[in-house]
Short mmCIF file of C-alpha atoms and ligand atoms in Angstrom, two decimals:
data_model
loop_
_atom_site.label_atom_id
_atom_site.label_comp_id
_atom_site.label_asym_id
_atom_site.label_seq_id
_atom_site.Cartn_x
_atom_site.Cartn_y
_atom_site.Cartn_z
CA MET A 1 0.04 0.01 0.04
CA GLU A 2 0.94 3.53 -0.49
CA LYS A 3 1.42 6.01 1.66
CA ILE A 4 -1.16 8.82 2.14
CA LEU A 5 -0.52 11.68 0.83
CA THR A 6 -2.01 14.66 2.42
CA VAL A 7 -4.61 16.71 0.35
CA LYS A 8 -4.21 20.39 -0.42
CA THR A 9 -7.24 22.87 -0.29
CA LYS A 10 -7.21 25.13 -3.05
CA ASP A 11 -10.11 27.85 -3.62
CA ASP A 12 -10.20 27.46 -7.32
CA LEU A 13 -8.89 24.96 -10.17
CA LYS A 14 -5.70 26.85 -11.57
CA ILE A 15 -4.72 23.61 -13.49
CA SER A 16 -1.51 25.82 -14.82
CA SER A 17 0.37 26.38 -11.80
CA LEU A 18 0.07 22.69 -11.43
CA LYS A 19 3.81 20.67 -11.69
CA ARG A 20 3.52 18.59 -14.52
CA GLY A 21 4.60 15.33 -15.08
CA GLU A 22 2.14 14.89 -11.82
CA ILE A 23 -1.53 13.44 -9.83
CA HIS A 24 -2.14 16.30 -7.56
CA ARG A 25 -4.89 15.65 -5.27
CA LEU A 26 -7.24 18.71 -4.00
CA GLN A 27 -10.21 19.67 -2.12
CA ILE A 28 -11.70 22.59 -3.99
CA HIS A 29 -13.83 25.47 -1.95
CA VAL A 30 -17.39 25.17 -3.49
CA ALA A 31 -19.96 27.19 -0.99
CA ASP A 32 -20.89 27.12 2.28
CA ASN A 33 -22.37 24.71 4.35
CA SER A 34 -24.70 25.54 7.50
CA LEU A 35 -21.22 25.14 9.37
CA GLY A 36 -20.27 27.69 8.00
CA VAL A 37 -17.43 26.03 6.42
CA PRO A 38 -17.28 25.46 2.06
CA TRP A 39 -18.26 22.24 1.19
CA LYS A 40 -14.92 20.86 -0.20
CA VAL A 41 -15.01 18.07 -4.25
CA PRO A 42 -12.31 15.66 -4.24
CA VAL A 43 -10.73 16.58 -7.49
CA VAL A 44 -8.00 14.61 -8.91
CA ILE A 45 -5.38 15.72 -11.34
CA ILE A 46 -3.01 14.07 -13.28
CA ARG A 47 -0.65 16.57 -15.64
CA GLY A 48 0.99 15.22 -18.29
CA MET A 49 4.11 16.16 -19.50
CA GLU A 50 3.47 17.61 -22.36
CA LYS A 51 0.53 20.42 -23.99
CA GLY A 52 -2.67 18.52 -24.81
CA LYS A 53 -6.19 19.02 -24.29
CA THR A 54 -7.87 18.80 -20.97
CA LEU A 55 -10.29 15.97 -20.49
CA GLY A 56 -12.57 15.67 -17.63
CA VAL A 57 -14.26 13.13 -16.16
CA THR A 58 -17.27 13.49 -13.21
CA ALA A 59 -19.15 11.64 -11.21
CA ALA A 60 -21.69 11.28 -8.20
CA LEU A 61 -23.33 13.92 -9.62
CA HIS A 62 -26.25 12.42 -7.92
CA GLY A 63 -25.39 11.41 -4.86
CA ASP A 64 -25.97 7.80 -5.09
CA GLU A 65 -24.46 7.18 -8.59
CA LEU A 66 -21.65 5.51 -7.55
CA ASN A 67 -20.17 3.32 -10.30
CA GLY A 68 -18.42 6.48 -11.73
CA ILE A 69 -16.47 6.73 -8.40
CA SER A 70 -14.70 3.33 -8.97
CA THR A 71 -14.74 4.19 -12.84
CA ILE A 72 -12.19 7.31 -12.00
CA PHE A 73 -10.36 5.34 -9.43
CA LYS A 74 -9.00 2.87 -11.70
CA LEU A 75 -8.79 5.23 -14.39
CA ILE A 76 -5.92 6.71 -11.69
CA GLU A 77 -4.42 3.29 -11.54
CA SER A 78 -4.26 3.53 -15.35
CA VAL A 79 -2.60 6.57 -16.37
CA ASP A 80 0.82 7.41 -15.92
CA PRO A 81 1.72 10.88 -16.12
CA LYS A 82 4.76 10.96 -17.46
CA LYS A 83 3.44 9.12 -20.09
CA LEU A 84 0.45 11.48 -20.57
CA LYS A 85 -0.24 14.17 -22.85
CA GLY A 86 -2.52 17.14 -21.82
CA THR A 87 -4.47 17.33 -18.13
CA LEU A 88 -6.83 14.56 -16.85
CA VAL A 89 -9.30 15.97 -14.49
CA LEU A 90 -11.57 13.71 -12.21
CA VAL A 91 -13.97 14.36 -9.77
CA PRO A 92 -14.96 11.20 -8.18
CA ILE A 93 -17.52 13.11 -6.21
CA SER A 94 -19.44 15.73 -7.84
CA ASN A 95 -22.13 16.11 -5.39
CA THR A 96 -20.78 15.56 -1.90
CA PRO A 97 -23.70 17.09 0.31
CA GLY A 98 -25.92 14.36 -1.54
CA TYR A 99 -22.91 11.17 -1.45
CA LEU A 100 -23.05 12.69 2.47
CA LEU A 101 -26.94 11.45 2.57
CA ASN A 102 -26.72 9.07 -0.15
CA GLN A 103 -29.29 10.64 -1.90
CA ARG A 104 -29.52 11.64 -5.36
CA GLN A 105 -30.25 15.31 -4.76
CA PHE A 106 -27.96 17.81 -2.95
CA SER A 107 -28.89 19.05 1.04
CA ASP A 108 -32.14 21.04 -0.08
CA ASN A 109 -33.80 18.01 -2.09
CA VAL A 110 -33.41 19.47 -5.59
CA ASP A 111 -31.56 18.09 -8.49
CA LEU A 112 -28.31 19.37 -9.48
CA ASN A 113 -28.49 17.82 -13.11
CA ARG A 114 -31.57 20.12 -14.04
CA ILE A 115 -30.32 23.56 -12.60
CA MET A 116 -26.87 23.62 -14.31
CA PRO A 117 -25.14 26.24 -14.44
CA GLY A 118 -26.80 27.23 -11.21
CA GLN A 119 -26.45 31.23 -10.30
CA PRO A 120 -24.27 33.33 -7.63
CA ALA A 121 -26.59 33.67 -6.02
CA GLY A 122 -30.08 32.05 -5.15
CA SER A 123 -30.95 28.47 -3.48
CA PRO A 124 -28.03 26.61 -1.80
CA SER A 125 -28.35 23.93 -4.91
CA LYS A 126 -27.95 26.74 -7.44
CA ILE A 127 -24.85 28.78 -5.68
CA TYR A 128 -22.96 25.41 -5.53
CA ALA A 129 -23.62 24.30 -8.60
CA HIS A 130 -22.35 27.64 -10.37
CA HIS A 131 -19.42 27.12 -8.44
CA PHE A 132 -19.15 24.05 -9.49
CA ILE A 133 -18.66 24.54 -13.07
CA ASN A 134 -16.78 27.95 -12.70
CA LYS A 135 -14.54 26.61 -10.30
CA ILE A 136 -14.12 23.41 -12.23
CA VAL A 137 -16.35 22.28 -15.59
CA SER A 138 -15.20 25.81 -17.04
CA LYS A 139 -11.25 24.23 -17.17
CA PHE A 140 -12.02 21.71 -19.39
CA ASN A 141 -12.08 21.03 -23.14
CA TYR A 142 -14.21 17.72 -23.04
CA LEU A 143 -16.27 16.33 -20.39
CA LEU A 144 -17.54 12.36 -19.84
CA ASP A 145 -20.47 13.12 -17.25
CA LEU A 146 -20.75 9.63 -14.99
CA HIS A 147 -24.13 8.52 -13.70
CA THR A 148 -26.18 5.54 -13.24
CA ALA A 149 -29.94 4.45 -12.67
CA SER A 150 -31.94 6.01 -10.33
CA HIS A 151 -33.06 4.60 -6.48
CA GLY A 152 -35.25 1.62 -7.27
CA ARG A 153 -34.09 1.26 -11.07
CA VAL A 154 -31.40 -0.33 -13.00
CA ASN A 155 -29.67 0.36 -16.14
CA SER A 156 -27.92 -1.02 -19.05
CA LEU A 157 -24.72 0.99 -19.75
CA TYR A 158 -25.92 3.42 -22.36
CA ILE A 159 -25.18 7.21 -23.37
CA ARG A 160 -27.00 9.84 -23.28
CA ALA A 161 -25.29 12.54 -26.12
CA ASP A 162 -26.79 14.94 -28.89
CA ILE A 163 -24.69 12.16 -31.81
CA GLU A 164 -26.73 15.24 -34.81
CA ASP A 165 -23.04 17.32 -33.27
CA GLU A 166 -20.46 15.48 -34.75
CA GLU A 167 -18.14 16.34 -31.75
CA CYS A 168 -20.81 14.53 -29.31
CA GLN A 169 -20.94 11.64 -31.43
CA ARG A 170 -17.77 10.81 -31.77
CA LEU A 171 -17.42 11.16 -28.18
CA ALA A 172 -20.11 8.66 -28.19
CA TYR A 173 -18.75 6.13 -30.61
CA LEU A 174 -15.77 6.13 -28.53
CA GLN A 175 -17.06 4.39 -25.58
CA ASN A 176 -18.45 0.93 -25.26
CA PRO A 177 -22.03 1.03 -24.23
CA GLN A 178 -24.92 -1.40 -25.04
CA ILE A 179 -27.29 1.59 -26.14
CA ILE A 180 -26.90 4.81 -27.32
CA VAL A 181 -29.21 7.49 -26.74
CA LYS A 182 -29.94 10.37 -29.00
CA LYS A 183 -30.73 13.52 -26.68
CA TYR A 184 -30.50 16.74 -27.36
CA ASP A 185 -30.81 20.17 -24.70
CA GLU A 186 -31.61 18.91 -21.87
CA GLU A 187 -32.74 21.59 -19.30
CA GLY A 188 -30.28 22.62 -17.09
CA THR A 189 -28.17 19.06 -17.27
CA LEU A 190 -24.57 19.65 -16.91
CA ARG A 191 -24.39 17.97 -20.48
CA SER A 192 -26.29 20.35 -21.73
CA TRP A 193 -24.95 23.54 -20.13
CA ALA A 194 -21.13 22.15 -21.35
CA ASN A 195 -22.16 21.54 -25.08
CA LYS A 196 -23.44 25.16 -24.85
CA ASN A 197 -19.92 26.49 -23.96
CA GLY A 198 -17.67 24.62 -26.15
CA ILE A 199 -17.14 21.62 -24.60
CA PRO A 200 -18.18 18.71 -26.21
CA ALA A 201 -20.03 16.45 -23.44
CA ILE A 202 -21.99 13.21 -23.47
CA THR A 203 -23.84 11.36 -20.43
CA ILE A 204 -22.16 7.92 -19.85
CA GLU A 205 -24.78 5.84 -17.88
CA ILE A 206 -23.19 2.35 -15.64
CA GLY A 207 -25.88 0.11 -14.79
CA ASN A 208 -27.56 0.62 -11.04
CA PRO A 209 -27.23 2.68 -7.40
CA ASN A 210 -25.63 1.97 -5.17
CA ALA A 211 -23.01 -0.43 -6.27
CA PHE A 212 -20.06 -1.36 -7.94
CA GLN A 213 -20.28 -3.20 -10.96
CA HIS A 214 -17.61 -4.05 -11.87
CA SER A 215 -17.86 -5.15 -15.31
CA LEU A 216 -19.41 -2.43 -16.55
CA ILE A 217 -16.95 -0.47 -14.95
CA ASP A 218 -14.25 -1.57 -16.83
CA GLU A 219 -16.00 -1.37 -19.99
CA THR A 220 -16.25 1.77 -19.14
CA LEU A 221 -13.11 2.37 -18.47
CA GLU A 222 -11.62 0.55 -21.80
CA GLY A 223 -13.94 3.75 -23.54
CA ILE A 224 -12.91 6.82 -21.69
CA LEU A 225 -8.96 5.46 -22.22
CA ASN A 226 -9.98 4.66 -25.54
CA THR A 227 -11.48 8.65 -26.12
CA MET A 228 -7.78 9.49 -24.79
CA LYS A 229 -6.12 7.92 -26.96
CA PHE A 230 -8.36 9.24 -29.76
CA LEU A 231 -7.99 12.70 -28.20
CA LYS A 232 -3.63 11.75 -28.61
CA MET A 233 -3.60 11.99 -24.76
CA ILE A 234 -2.19 8.43 -24.36
CA ASP A 235 -0.75 6.08 -26.87
CA GLY A 236 -2.47 3.86 -28.75
CA GLU A 237 -4.76 2.48 -31.66
CA VAL A 238 -8.29 3.82 -31.35
CA GLN A 239 -10.74 1.11 -31.42
CA ASP A 240 -14.03 0.95 -32.81
CA LEU A 241 -16.15 -0.08 -29.56
CA VAL A 242 -20.00 0.87 -30.85
CA THR A 243 -20.04 -1.77 -33.28
CA ASN A 244 -22.71 -4.16 -31.01
CA ALA A 245 -24.63 -0.89 -29.13
CA ALA A 246 -28.15 -0.60 -30.54
CA ILE A 247 -28.79 3.31 -30.92
CA CYS A 248 -31.82 5.40 -30.48
CA ASP A 249 -33.62 7.03 -31.87
CA GLU A 250 -35.93 8.85 -28.66
CA SER A 251 -36.44 6.95 -25.83
CA TYR A 252 -39.23 7.92 -22.54
CA TRP A 253 -40.38 5.83 -19.60
CA ILE A 254 -44.05 3.85 -19.94
CA ASN A 255 -45.53 4.05 -16.44
CA SER A 256 -48.25 2.76 -14.57
CA THR A 257 -51.56 4.08 -14.56
CA LYS A 258 -52.61 2.03 -11.46
CA GLY A 259 -51.55 1.44 -7.82
CA GLY A 260 -50.47 -1.71 -6.94
CA VAL A 261 -47.74 -4.73 -6.81
CA VAL A 262 -46.29 -4.97 -9.88
CA ASP A 263 -44.11 -7.05 -12.03
CA VAL A 264 -41.82 -6.04 -14.33
CA LEU A 265 -41.40 -8.55 -17.33
CA PRO A 266 -38.65 -8.41 -19.96
CA GLY A 267 -34.76 -7.92 -18.83
CA LEU A 268 -32.37 -5.33 -19.71
CA THR A 269 -31.16 -4.59 -23.07
CA ASP A 270 -34.62 -7.53 -23.99
CA THR A 271 -35.99 -5.77 -27.59
CA VAL A 272 -39.54 -5.98 -27.09
CA LYS A 273 -42.62 -5.64 -29.86
CA LYS A 274 -45.44 -3.47 -29.67
CA GLY A 275 -48.40 -4.97 -28.14
CA GLN A 276 -46.03 -7.10 -26.15
CA LEU A 277 -47.50 -7.52 -22.32
CA ILE A 278 -44.05 -5.83 -20.29
CA ALA A 279 -45.48 -5.97 -16.86
CA ILE A 280 -48.20 -6.93 -14.42
CA VAL A 281 -49.82 -4.96 -12.21
CA TYR A 282 -51.67 -6.93 -8.66
CA ASP A 283 -54.12 -5.40 -5.91
CA VAL A 284 -52.52 -6.61 -2.57
CA PHE A 285 -55.19 -10.03 -2.74
CA GLY A 286 -52.88 -11.43 -6.12
CA GLN A 287 -55.26 -10.64 -8.64
CA VAL A 288 -54.78 -9.16 -11.59
CA LYS A 289 -55.44 -4.94 -11.80
CA GLU A 290 -53.42 -3.98 -14.88
CA GLU A 291 -51.66 -5.52 -18.33
CA ILE A 292 -49.02 -2.97 -19.65
CA PHE A 293 -48.52 -3.49 -23.28
CA ALA A 294 -45.05 -2.17 -25.04
CA ASP A 295 -47.26 0.39 -27.54
CA ARG A 296 -44.07 0.58 -29.88
CA SER A 297 -41.14 -1.64 -31.05
CA GLY A 298 -38.17 -0.82 -29.10
CA ILE A 299 -35.40 -2.16 -26.31
CA VAL A 300 -35.57 -1.73 -22.96
CA ILE A 301 -32.53 0.70 -21.38
CA GLY A 302 -33.65 0.69 -17.64
CA LYS A 303 -36.34 -0.82 -15.70
CA ASN A 304 -38.50 -0.89 -12.21
CA THR A 305 -37.21 -2.70 -9.16
CA ARG A 306 -39.31 -2.30 -6.77
CA PRO A 307 -42.45 -3.67 -6.55
CA ASN A 308 -44.20 -1.46 -4.64
CA CYS A 309 -45.71 1.51 -6.82
CA ASP A 310 -48.19 3.99 -6.39
CA ALA A 311 -50.05 4.92 -10.35
CA GLY A 312 -48.01 6.64 -12.38
CA THR A 313 -44.51 5.16 -11.69
CA ARG A 314 -42.13 4.40 -14.60
CA LEU A 315 -41.65 1.11 -15.08
CA VAL A 316 -39.77 0.68 -18.42
CA HIS A 317 -37.36 2.83 -20.40
CA LEU A 318 -38.10 2.32 -23.67
CA GLY A 319 -35.25 3.20 -26.05
CA ILE A 320 -36.60 3.64 -30.10
CA SER A 321 -35.23 3.26 -33.43
CA PHE A 322 -37.09 5.03 -36.29
CA ILE A 323 -34.60 3.66 -39.07
CA ASP A 324 -32.87 1.00 -37.78
CA PRO A 325 -33.81 -2.24 -36.86
CA LEU A 326 -32.88 -2.67 -33.68
CA PRO A 327 -30.70 -5.43 -32.69
CA GLU A 328 -32.26 -8.87 -31.48
CA GLU A 329 -29.75 -9.12 -28.73
CA ILE A 330 -26.57 -7.27 -27.83
CA PRO A 331 -23.74 -10.06 -27.21
CA GLY A 332 -21.26 -9.50 -24.89
CA HIS A 333 -22.69 -7.81 -21.96
CA ASP A 334 -24.44 -10.58 -20.53
CA GLU A 335 -22.57 -11.18 -17.08
CA TYR A 336 -23.82 -8.65 -14.55
CA ASP A 337 -26.26 -9.02 -12.46
CA GLU A 338 -29.50 -6.94 -12.82
CA ASN A 339 -30.56 -6.60 -9.60
CA ALA A 340 -26.75 -5.42 -8.24
ZN1 ZN B 401 -27.70 10.69 -12.33
#
């Protein structure tokens, strides 16, 4: 085990002040909390010997979405700062209050990924978002924002990206996903802010919340290293990893209309046909109250795993392709536990 190094606390991330060829671990002051001291965001900066791009990787902007943390830890172990060109800025925990509370939202129960870029004066979450963007994310040339499904749901390994934009499409295709979904400016997301401000960005959804799923983490890591090869930050041949992915033109959730005990039938990445039975809602006496059918043919991107459901609960996240037929099955991605 290596010696644990002292971590410096800084008010701002000034990449040019950091020594080249080294790994730097900083706590960046963001907004003040109720103790009157700043929330500190952990940032690992790997500054290469030579000039190059600055790639930012953020995780846990939703405080219970943890697969990205392990992805970043493995990335730190994989990169030799002496052989790196440019700078890697890694933020393993973006929403520190949410992480401490083991919840998606910030401490005021607001979703940080709906209010970007925040405001210098406003609610607690807006002030935090403002400083997070200004002190950290605005320094990036490219952004990969790592997420997972929300509490009570599971996800495949999928990308949300504006693939009409050439640079975002390239970032998406350099990853190793099961599914890519075309998403445009989703209001208030970190990705949308970055794209509007000249920082090509995609969201990588890595499986399930509150867990480390190492097969998905390793596939994400492979995609990030592939991106670094493309950006000429590290040596190596760029690979076309996306050949097996399903490309969806849009996606949406199918909700229950009745409350009760729900059984969602298809698995992640299963393709379903229009009219196929996808969920059954029972009453608490075991009688079938509602049968839910797919309204279109598509692929299961995510699904609910919590059987006790109020009316209107999101059950199946369905991806739809307008032109290309979706693959019958996604090979090479079947080794993970849906309920992990
Ligand atoms: Zn998220």
